[in-house]
Coordinates of C-alpha atoms and ligand atoms in Angstrom, one line a residue:
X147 CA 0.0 0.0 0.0
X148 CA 1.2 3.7 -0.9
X149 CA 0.3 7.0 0.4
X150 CA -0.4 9.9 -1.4
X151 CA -0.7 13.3 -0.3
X152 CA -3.8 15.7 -0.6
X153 CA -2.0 18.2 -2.3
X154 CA -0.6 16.2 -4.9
X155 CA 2.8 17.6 -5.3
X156 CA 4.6 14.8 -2.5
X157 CA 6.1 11.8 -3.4
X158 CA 4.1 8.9 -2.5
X159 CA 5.4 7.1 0.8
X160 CA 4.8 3.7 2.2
X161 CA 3.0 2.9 5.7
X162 CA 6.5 2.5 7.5
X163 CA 7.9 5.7 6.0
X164 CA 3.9 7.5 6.6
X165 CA 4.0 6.9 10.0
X166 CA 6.9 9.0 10.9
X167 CA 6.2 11.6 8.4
X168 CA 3.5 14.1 9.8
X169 CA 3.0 16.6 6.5
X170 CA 3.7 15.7 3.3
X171 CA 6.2 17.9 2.1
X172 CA 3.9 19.9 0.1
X173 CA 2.3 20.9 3.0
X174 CA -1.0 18.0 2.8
X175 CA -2.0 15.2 4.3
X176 CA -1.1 11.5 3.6
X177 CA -3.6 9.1 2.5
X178 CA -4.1 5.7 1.4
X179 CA -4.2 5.8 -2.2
X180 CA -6.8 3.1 -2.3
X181 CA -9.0 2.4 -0.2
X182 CA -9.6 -1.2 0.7
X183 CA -12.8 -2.6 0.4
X184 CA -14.5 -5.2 1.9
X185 CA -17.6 -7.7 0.8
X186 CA -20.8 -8.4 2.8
X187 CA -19.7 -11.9 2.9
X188 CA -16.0 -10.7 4.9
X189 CA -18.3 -7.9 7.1
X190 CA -20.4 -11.2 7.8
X191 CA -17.1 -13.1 9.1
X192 CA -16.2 -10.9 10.8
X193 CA -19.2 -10.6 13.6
X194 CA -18.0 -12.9 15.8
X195 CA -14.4 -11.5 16.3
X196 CA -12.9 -10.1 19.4
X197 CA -11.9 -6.6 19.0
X198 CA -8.4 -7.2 18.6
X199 CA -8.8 -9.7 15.8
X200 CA -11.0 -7.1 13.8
X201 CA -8.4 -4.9 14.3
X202 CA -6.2 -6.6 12.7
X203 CA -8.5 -7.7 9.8
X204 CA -9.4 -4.0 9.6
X205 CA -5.7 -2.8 9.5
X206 CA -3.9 -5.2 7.7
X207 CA -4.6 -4.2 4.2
X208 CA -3.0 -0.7 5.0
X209 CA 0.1 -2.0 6.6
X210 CA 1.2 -3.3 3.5
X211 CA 4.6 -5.3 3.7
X212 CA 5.7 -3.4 6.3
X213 CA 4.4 -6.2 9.3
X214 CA 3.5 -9.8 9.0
X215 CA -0.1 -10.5 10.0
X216 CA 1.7 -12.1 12.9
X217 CA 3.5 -9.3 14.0
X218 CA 0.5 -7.1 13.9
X219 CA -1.6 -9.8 16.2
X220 CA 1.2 -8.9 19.0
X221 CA 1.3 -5.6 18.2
X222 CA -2.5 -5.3 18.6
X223 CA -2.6 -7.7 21.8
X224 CA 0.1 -5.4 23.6
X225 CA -1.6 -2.4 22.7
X226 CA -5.2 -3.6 23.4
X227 CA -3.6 -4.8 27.1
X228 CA -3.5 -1.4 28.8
X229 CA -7.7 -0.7 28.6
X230 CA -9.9 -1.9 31.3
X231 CA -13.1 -3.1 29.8
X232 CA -13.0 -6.9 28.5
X233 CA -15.1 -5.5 25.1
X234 CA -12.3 -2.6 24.7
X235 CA -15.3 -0.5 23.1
X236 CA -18.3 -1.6 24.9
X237 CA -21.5 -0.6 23.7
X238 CA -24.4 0.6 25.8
X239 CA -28.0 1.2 25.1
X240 CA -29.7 4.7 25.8
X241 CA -32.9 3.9 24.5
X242 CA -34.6 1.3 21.9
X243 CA -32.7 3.3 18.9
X244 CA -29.7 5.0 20.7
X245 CA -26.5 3.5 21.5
X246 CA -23.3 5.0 23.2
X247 CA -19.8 3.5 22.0
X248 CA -17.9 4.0 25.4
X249 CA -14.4 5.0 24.0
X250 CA -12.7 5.6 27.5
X251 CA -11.0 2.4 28.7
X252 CA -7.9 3.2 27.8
X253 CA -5.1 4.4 30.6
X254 CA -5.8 8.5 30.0
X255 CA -10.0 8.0 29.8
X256 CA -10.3 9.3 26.3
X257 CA -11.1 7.9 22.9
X258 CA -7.3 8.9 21.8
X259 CA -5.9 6.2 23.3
X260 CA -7.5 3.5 21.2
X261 CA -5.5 5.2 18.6
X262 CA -2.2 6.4 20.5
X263 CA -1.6 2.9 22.5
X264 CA -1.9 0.2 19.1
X265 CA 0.4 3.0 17.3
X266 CA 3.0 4.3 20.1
X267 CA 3.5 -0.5 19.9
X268 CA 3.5 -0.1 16.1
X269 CA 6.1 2.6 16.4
X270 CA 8.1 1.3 18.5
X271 CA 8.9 -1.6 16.9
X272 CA 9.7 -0.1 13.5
X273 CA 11.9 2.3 15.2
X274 CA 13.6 -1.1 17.7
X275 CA 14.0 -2.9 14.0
X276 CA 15.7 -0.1 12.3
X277 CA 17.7 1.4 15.1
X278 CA 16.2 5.2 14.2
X279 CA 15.3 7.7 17.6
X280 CA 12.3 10.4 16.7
X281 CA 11.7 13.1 18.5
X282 CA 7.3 13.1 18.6
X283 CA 6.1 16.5 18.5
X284 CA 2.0 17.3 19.3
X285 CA 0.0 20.2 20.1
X286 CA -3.1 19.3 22.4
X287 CA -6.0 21.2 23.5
X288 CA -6.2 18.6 26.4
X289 CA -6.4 15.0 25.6
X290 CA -4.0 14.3 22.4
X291 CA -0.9 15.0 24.6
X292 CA -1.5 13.1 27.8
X293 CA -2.6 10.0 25.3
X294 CA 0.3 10.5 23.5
X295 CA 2.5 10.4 26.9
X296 CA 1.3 7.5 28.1
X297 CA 2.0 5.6 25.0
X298 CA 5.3 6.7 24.7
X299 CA 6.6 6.6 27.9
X300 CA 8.3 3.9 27.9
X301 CA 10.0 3.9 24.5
X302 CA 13.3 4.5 24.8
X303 CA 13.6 5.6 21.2
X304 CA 11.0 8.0 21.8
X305 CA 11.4 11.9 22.9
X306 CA 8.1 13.4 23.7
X307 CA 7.4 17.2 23.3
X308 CA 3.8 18.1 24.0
X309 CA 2.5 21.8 23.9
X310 CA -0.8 22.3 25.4
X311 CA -2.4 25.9 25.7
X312 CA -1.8 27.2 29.0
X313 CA -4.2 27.0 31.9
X314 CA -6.7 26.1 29.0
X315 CA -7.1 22.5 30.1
X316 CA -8.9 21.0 33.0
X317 CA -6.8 20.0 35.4
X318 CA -7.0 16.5 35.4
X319 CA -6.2 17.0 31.7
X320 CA -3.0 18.6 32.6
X321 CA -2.0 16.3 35.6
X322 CA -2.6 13.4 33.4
X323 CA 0.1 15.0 31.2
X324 CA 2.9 16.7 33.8
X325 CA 3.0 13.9 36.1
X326 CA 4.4 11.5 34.5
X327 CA 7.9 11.3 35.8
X328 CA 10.0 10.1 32.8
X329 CA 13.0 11.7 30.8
X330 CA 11.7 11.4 27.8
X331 CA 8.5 13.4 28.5
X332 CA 8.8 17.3 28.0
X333 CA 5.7 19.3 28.5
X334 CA 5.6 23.1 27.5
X335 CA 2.6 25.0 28.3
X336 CA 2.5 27.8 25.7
X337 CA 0.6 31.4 26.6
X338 CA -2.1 31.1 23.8
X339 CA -4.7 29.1 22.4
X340 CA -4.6 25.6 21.2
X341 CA -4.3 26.7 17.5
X342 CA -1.7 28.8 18.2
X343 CA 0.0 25.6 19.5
X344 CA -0.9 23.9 16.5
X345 CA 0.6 26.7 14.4
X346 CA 3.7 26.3 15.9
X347 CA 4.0 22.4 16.1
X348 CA 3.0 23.2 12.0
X349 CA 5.9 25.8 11.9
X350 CA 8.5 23.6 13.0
X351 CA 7.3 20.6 10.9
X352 CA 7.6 23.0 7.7
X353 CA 11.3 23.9 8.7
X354 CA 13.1 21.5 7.0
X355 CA 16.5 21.6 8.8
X356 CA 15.1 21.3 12.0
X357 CA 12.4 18.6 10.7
X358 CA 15.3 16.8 9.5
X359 CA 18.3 16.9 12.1
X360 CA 15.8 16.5 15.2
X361 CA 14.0 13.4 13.0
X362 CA 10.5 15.0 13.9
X363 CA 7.2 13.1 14.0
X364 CA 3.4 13.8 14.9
X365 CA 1.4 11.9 17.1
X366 CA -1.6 14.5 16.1
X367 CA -4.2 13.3 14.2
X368 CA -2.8 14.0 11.0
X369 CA -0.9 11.1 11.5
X370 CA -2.5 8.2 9.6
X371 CA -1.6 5.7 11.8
X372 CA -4.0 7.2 14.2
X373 CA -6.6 7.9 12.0
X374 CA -6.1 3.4 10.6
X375 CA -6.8 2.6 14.3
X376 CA -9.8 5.0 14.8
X377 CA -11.5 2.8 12.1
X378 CA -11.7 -0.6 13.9
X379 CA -14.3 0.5 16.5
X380 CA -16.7 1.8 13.4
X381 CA -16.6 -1.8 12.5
X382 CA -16.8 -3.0 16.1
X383 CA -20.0 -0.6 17.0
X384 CA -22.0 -1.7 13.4
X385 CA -21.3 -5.2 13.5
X386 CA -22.9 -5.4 17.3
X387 CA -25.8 -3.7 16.1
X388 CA -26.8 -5.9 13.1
X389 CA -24.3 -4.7 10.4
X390 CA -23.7 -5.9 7.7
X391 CA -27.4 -6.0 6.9
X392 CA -28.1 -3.2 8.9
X393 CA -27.1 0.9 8.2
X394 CA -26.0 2.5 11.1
X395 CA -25.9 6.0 11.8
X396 CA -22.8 7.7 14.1
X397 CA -22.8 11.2 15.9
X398 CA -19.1 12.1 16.7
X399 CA -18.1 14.8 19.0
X400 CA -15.9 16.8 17.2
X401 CA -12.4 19.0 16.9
X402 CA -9.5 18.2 14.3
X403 CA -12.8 15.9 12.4
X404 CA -9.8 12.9 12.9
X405 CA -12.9 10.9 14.3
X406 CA -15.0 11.7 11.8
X407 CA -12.6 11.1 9.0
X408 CA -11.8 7.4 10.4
X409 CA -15.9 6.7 10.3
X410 CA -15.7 7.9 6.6
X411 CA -12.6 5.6 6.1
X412 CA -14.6 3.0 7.4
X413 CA -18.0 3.9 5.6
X414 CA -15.5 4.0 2.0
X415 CA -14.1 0.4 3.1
X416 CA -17.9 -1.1 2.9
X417 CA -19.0 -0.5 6.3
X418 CA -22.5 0.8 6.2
X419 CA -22.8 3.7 7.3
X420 CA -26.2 6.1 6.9
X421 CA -24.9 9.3 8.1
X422 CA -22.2 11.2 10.0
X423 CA -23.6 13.6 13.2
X424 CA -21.3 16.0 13.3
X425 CA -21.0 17.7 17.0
X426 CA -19.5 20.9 17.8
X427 CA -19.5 23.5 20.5
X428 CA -19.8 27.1 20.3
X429 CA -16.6 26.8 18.3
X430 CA -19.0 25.7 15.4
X431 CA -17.0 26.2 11.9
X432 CA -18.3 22.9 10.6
X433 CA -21.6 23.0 11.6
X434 CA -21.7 26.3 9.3
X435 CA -19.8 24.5 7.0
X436 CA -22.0 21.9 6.4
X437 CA -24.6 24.4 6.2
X438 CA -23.2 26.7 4.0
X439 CA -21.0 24.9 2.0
X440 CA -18.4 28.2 3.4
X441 CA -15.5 27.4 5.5
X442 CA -14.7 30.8 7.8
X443 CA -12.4 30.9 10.8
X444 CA -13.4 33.2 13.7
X445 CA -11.7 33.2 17.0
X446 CA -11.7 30.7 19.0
X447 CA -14.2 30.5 22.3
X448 CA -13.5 28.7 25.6
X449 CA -16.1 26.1 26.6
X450 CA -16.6 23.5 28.4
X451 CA -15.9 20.9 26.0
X452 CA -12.2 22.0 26.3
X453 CA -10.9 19.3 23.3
X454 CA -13.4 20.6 20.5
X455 CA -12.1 24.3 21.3
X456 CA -10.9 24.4 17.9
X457 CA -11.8 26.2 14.6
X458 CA -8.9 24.6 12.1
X459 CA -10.2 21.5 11.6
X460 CA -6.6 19.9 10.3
X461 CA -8.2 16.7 8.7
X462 CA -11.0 18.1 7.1
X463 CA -8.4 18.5 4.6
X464 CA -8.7 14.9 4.1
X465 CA -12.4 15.0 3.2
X466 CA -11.5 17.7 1.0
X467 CA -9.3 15.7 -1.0
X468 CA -12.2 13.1 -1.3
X469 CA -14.5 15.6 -2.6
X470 CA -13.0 16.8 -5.4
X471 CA -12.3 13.4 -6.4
X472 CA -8.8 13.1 -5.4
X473 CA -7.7 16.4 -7.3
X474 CA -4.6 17.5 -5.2
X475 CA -4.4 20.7 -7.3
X476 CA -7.6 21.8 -6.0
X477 CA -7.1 21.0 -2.7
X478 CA -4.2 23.0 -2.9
X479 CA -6.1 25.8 -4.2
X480 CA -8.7 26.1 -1.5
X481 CA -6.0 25.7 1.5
X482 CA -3.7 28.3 0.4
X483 CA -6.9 30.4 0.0
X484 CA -7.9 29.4 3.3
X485 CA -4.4 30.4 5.1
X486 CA -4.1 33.5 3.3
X487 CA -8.1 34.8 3.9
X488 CA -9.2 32.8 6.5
X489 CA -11.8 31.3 4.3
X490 CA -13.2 29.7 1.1
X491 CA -16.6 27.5 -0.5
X492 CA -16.7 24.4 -2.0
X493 CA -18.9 24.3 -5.0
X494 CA -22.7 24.0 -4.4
X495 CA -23.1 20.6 -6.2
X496 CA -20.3 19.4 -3.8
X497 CA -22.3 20.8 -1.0
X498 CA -25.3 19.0 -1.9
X499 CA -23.1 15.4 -2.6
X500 CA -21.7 16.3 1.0
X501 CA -25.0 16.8 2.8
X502 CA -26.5 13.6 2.2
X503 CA -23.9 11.8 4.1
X504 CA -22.8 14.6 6.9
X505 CA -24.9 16.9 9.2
X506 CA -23.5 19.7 11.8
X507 CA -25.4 20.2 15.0
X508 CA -23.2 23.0 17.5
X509 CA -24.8 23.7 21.1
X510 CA -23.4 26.2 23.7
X511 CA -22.4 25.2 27.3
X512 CA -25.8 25.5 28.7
X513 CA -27.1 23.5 26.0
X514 CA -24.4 21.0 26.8
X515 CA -24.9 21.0 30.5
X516 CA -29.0 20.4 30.0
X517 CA -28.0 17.3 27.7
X518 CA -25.9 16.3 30.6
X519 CA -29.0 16.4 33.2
X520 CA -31.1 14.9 30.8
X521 CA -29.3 11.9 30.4
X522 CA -28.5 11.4 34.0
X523 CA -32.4 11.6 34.3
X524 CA -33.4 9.2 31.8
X525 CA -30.9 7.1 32.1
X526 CA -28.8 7.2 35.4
X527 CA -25.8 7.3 33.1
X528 CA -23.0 10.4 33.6
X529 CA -21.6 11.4 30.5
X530 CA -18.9 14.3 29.8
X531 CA -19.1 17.4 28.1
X532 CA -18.0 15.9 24.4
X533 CA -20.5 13.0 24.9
X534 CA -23.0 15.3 26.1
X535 CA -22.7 17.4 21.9
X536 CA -22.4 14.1 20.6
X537 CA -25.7 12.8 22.2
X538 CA -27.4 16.1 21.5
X539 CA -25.9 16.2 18.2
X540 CA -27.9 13.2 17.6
X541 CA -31.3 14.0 19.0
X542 CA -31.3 17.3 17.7
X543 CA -31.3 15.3 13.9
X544 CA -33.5 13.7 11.7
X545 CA -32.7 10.1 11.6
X546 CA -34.6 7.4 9.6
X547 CA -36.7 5.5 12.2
X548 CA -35.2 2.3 11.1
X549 CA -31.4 3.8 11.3
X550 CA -29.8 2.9 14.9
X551 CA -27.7 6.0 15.7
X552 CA -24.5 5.7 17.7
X553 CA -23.0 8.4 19.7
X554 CA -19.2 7.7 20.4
X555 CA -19.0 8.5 23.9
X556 CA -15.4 10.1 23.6
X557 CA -14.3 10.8 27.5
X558 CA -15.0 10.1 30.7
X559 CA -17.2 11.7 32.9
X560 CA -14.6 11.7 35.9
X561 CA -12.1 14.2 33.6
X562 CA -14.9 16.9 34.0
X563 CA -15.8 16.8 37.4
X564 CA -17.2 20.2 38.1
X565 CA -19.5 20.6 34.8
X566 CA -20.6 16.7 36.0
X567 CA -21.6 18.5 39.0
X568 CA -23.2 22.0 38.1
X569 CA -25.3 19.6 35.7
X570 CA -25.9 16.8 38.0
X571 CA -24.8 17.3 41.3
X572 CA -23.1 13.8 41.0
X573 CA -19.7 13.4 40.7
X574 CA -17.8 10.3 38.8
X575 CA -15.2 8.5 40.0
X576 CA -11.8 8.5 38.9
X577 CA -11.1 4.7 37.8
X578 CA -8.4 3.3 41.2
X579 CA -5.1 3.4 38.4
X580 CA -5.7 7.9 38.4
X581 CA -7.1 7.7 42.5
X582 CA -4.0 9.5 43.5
X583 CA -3.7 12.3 40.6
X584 CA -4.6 15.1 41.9
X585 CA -1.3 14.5 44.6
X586 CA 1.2 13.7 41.9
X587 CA 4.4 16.2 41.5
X588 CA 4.1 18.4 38.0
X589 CA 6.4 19.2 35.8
X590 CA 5.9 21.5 33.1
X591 CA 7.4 24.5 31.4
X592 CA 5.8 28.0 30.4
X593 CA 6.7 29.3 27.2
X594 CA 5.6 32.4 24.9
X595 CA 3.5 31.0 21.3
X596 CA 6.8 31.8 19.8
X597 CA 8.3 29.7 17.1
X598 CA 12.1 30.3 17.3
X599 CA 11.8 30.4 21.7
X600 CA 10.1 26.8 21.5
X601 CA 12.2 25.4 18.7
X602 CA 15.1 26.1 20.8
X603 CA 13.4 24.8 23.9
X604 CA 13.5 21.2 21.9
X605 CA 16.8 21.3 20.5
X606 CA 18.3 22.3 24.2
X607 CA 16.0 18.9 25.8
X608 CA 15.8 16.4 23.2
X609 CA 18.1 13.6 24.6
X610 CA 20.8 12.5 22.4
Ligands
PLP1253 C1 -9.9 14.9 20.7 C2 -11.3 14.9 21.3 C3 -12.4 15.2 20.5 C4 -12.3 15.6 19.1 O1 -11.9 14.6 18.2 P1 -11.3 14.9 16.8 O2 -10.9 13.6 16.2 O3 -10.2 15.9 16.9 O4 -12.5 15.5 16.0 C5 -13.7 15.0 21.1 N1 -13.8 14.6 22.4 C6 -12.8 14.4 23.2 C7 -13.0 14.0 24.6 C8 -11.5 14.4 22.7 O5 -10.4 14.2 23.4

């Protein structure tokens, strides 16, 4: 299998050499270039399967010859060893209809894990094979970087650089990121937003020298490794709930659209899949988007669904690229447009193509909190913040009677304690391996949203 980029200008990679590649050097994305399809009759062997083994069914075909199905199983078993739920992804019903796909087993309680633990194994033993060090390189806006940590940790050809926005997580977020005491864990909280961290993670990728000497990769979603593990629990949530024979709708809480890109991967592979919820906060670019068929930055607004504060969606890109039927050059076009004026349209027939299969919902933090309570009253279940938009998301839109709807329930509601509360009055536990978080020592740095100041930061820390 080879990679292509979204722009079309970058020379096609393989999976190993994707992986540690973040942008193309045209400035795009990678992708597959063909997507791997699967038969009802292969969806329908596939129902009885553990979630490990339909990860590896699901990820094989994009490994290429970079693995042996073998070496995949293990990789898939180690990774899948660190979440505490036997079903990984467990499924649980809100109503006859409604379903909730509980993505926060994994060691840091959000969704990011099932995609940071299979790949930090994956990378690591590429890297142990070839004898290479990277130095991984991530901007989060809470949840991204302490994943990232935790699956890196231990790899000791692994230095980890996370910037996070400055006293713009929760935090739990941030404890679950600055207390972990190892030397190749560096986190710097920059004085900004989370897209100005982004910027800057993007401005260091794009200098070449430093890309080069420091052997930089991203653990953000623009990684494709990421988004290729995101798409085995699409195929885990439908073939629970009747699939293949069944259509199955998903609402997705939603930032960097990383999630929602894997559920298209997986809808493109043969899955089916009716429609894509498409949940935002006040920070609600897509949602007008998908309205409008315009794409328009503002600034971004603090909520309380701190990891959807984002308006650069960075993988939209991705669906971009699918849109205009794998036409780099346009792609190309509408970005650099975008960077320079902070907007552009797609064409209206694109629009309408787009429409069918995606729909936007945004809500505000009362909105969000009032989903919350509801829940809890209908259900007894606590959900967070980003579940809360998800499950909203998918109430608040038309769904074919017959279409099962699945919210993926993205965090847990322990990493949002006082929203649980001012909704609820409840409070969730923290799971016994985080009981002691909030007494662990921290260790972070404070830097300005300054390219050169945090470029020299890394090159000062990175171990040699
Ligand atoms: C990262 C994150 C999101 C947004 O996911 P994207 O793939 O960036 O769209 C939503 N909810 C939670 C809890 C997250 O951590």
């Amino acid at each position: 299998m080879q990679y292509v980029s979204t722009r079309g200008l970058a020379p096609a990679l393989t999976f190993e050499k994707v992986l540690f590649t973040g942008l193309a050097s045209d400035g795009g994305l990678y992708v597959p270039e063909q997507w791997p399809v699967f038969g009802k009759e292969e969806l329908l062997s596939m129902t009885r399967l553990t979630y490990q083994e339909l990860a590896v069914r699901v990820m094989l075909p994009f490994v290429g010859t970079a693995l042996t199905e073998n070496e995949l199983t293990d990789l898939v078993e180690a990774g899948c060893l660190s979440f505490r739920h036997p079903a990984v992804a467990p499924l649980k019903q809100l109503d006859c209809n409604r379903w909730l796909c509980e993505l926060f087993h994994g060691p840091t309680l959000a969704f990011k894990d099932y995609a940071l633990q299979l790949l930090g194994h994956i990378l690591a033993s590429i890297l142990y094979r070839s004898e290479q060090r990277v130095v991984i390189l991530g901007a989060t806006s809470g949840d991204t970087g302490s994943a990232a940590i935790e699956a890196f940790r231990d790899c000791a050809a692994v230095e980890v650089f996370v910037l996070h926005p400055h006293g713009l997580v929760s935090s739990i977020q941030r404890r679950q990121m600055t207390t972990v005491q190892a030397d190749n864990i560096h986190n710097i909280a920059v004085t900004g937003t989370f897209d100005d961290c982004q910027a800057l993670v993007k401005g260091l990728f794009n200098d070449v020298s430093f890309r080069e000497t420091m052997n930089l990769s991203a653990a953000n979603s623009i990684n494709w490794g990421r988004i290729m593990a995101q798409v085995v629990y699409y195929f885990w949530a439908v073939l629970a709930i009747g699939g293949p024979f069944r259509t199955v709708a998903f609402a997705i809480p939603t930032g960097n659209f990383g999630n929602v890109f894997a559920g298209y991967v997986a809808r493109a592979m043969g899955l089916p899949i009716g429609l894509f919820v498409v949940g935002s906060n006040r920070n609600d670019i897509l949602t007008r988007f998908f309205t409008t068929g315009r794409m328009s930055v503002r600034p971004v607004v603090q909520t309380v669904s701190p990891s959807m504060d984002i308006q650069v969606a960075s993988n939209f890109e991705r669906l971009l690229f699918e849109i205009y039927a794998r036409d780099g050059s346009v792609v190309e076009r509408l970005m650099t447009q975008f960077y320079e004026t902070g907007s552009f349209s797609i064409a209206s027939h694109s629009l309408k193509d787009i429409r069918g299969l995606f729909h936007g919902c945004a809500f505000t933090d009362d909105e969000t909190k009032a989903a919350i309570a509801q829940v809890y009253a209908m259900t007894g279940e606590l959900v967070d913040p980003h579940t809360a938009i998800g499950i909203a998301a998918a109430r608040a839109t038309l769904v074919e009677s017959e279409m099962p709807i699945v919210t993926l329930a993205t965090a847990h509601p322990a990493k949002f304690p006082r929203v649980l509360r001012e909704a609820t009055g409840q409070q969730a536990a923290l799971p016994v391996h985080l009981k002691d978080l909030l007494h662990r020592e921290e260790r972070f740095v404070v830097l300005p949203a300054d390219l050169a100041v945090v470029r020299e930061y890394i090159r000062l820390h990175a171990r040699r």
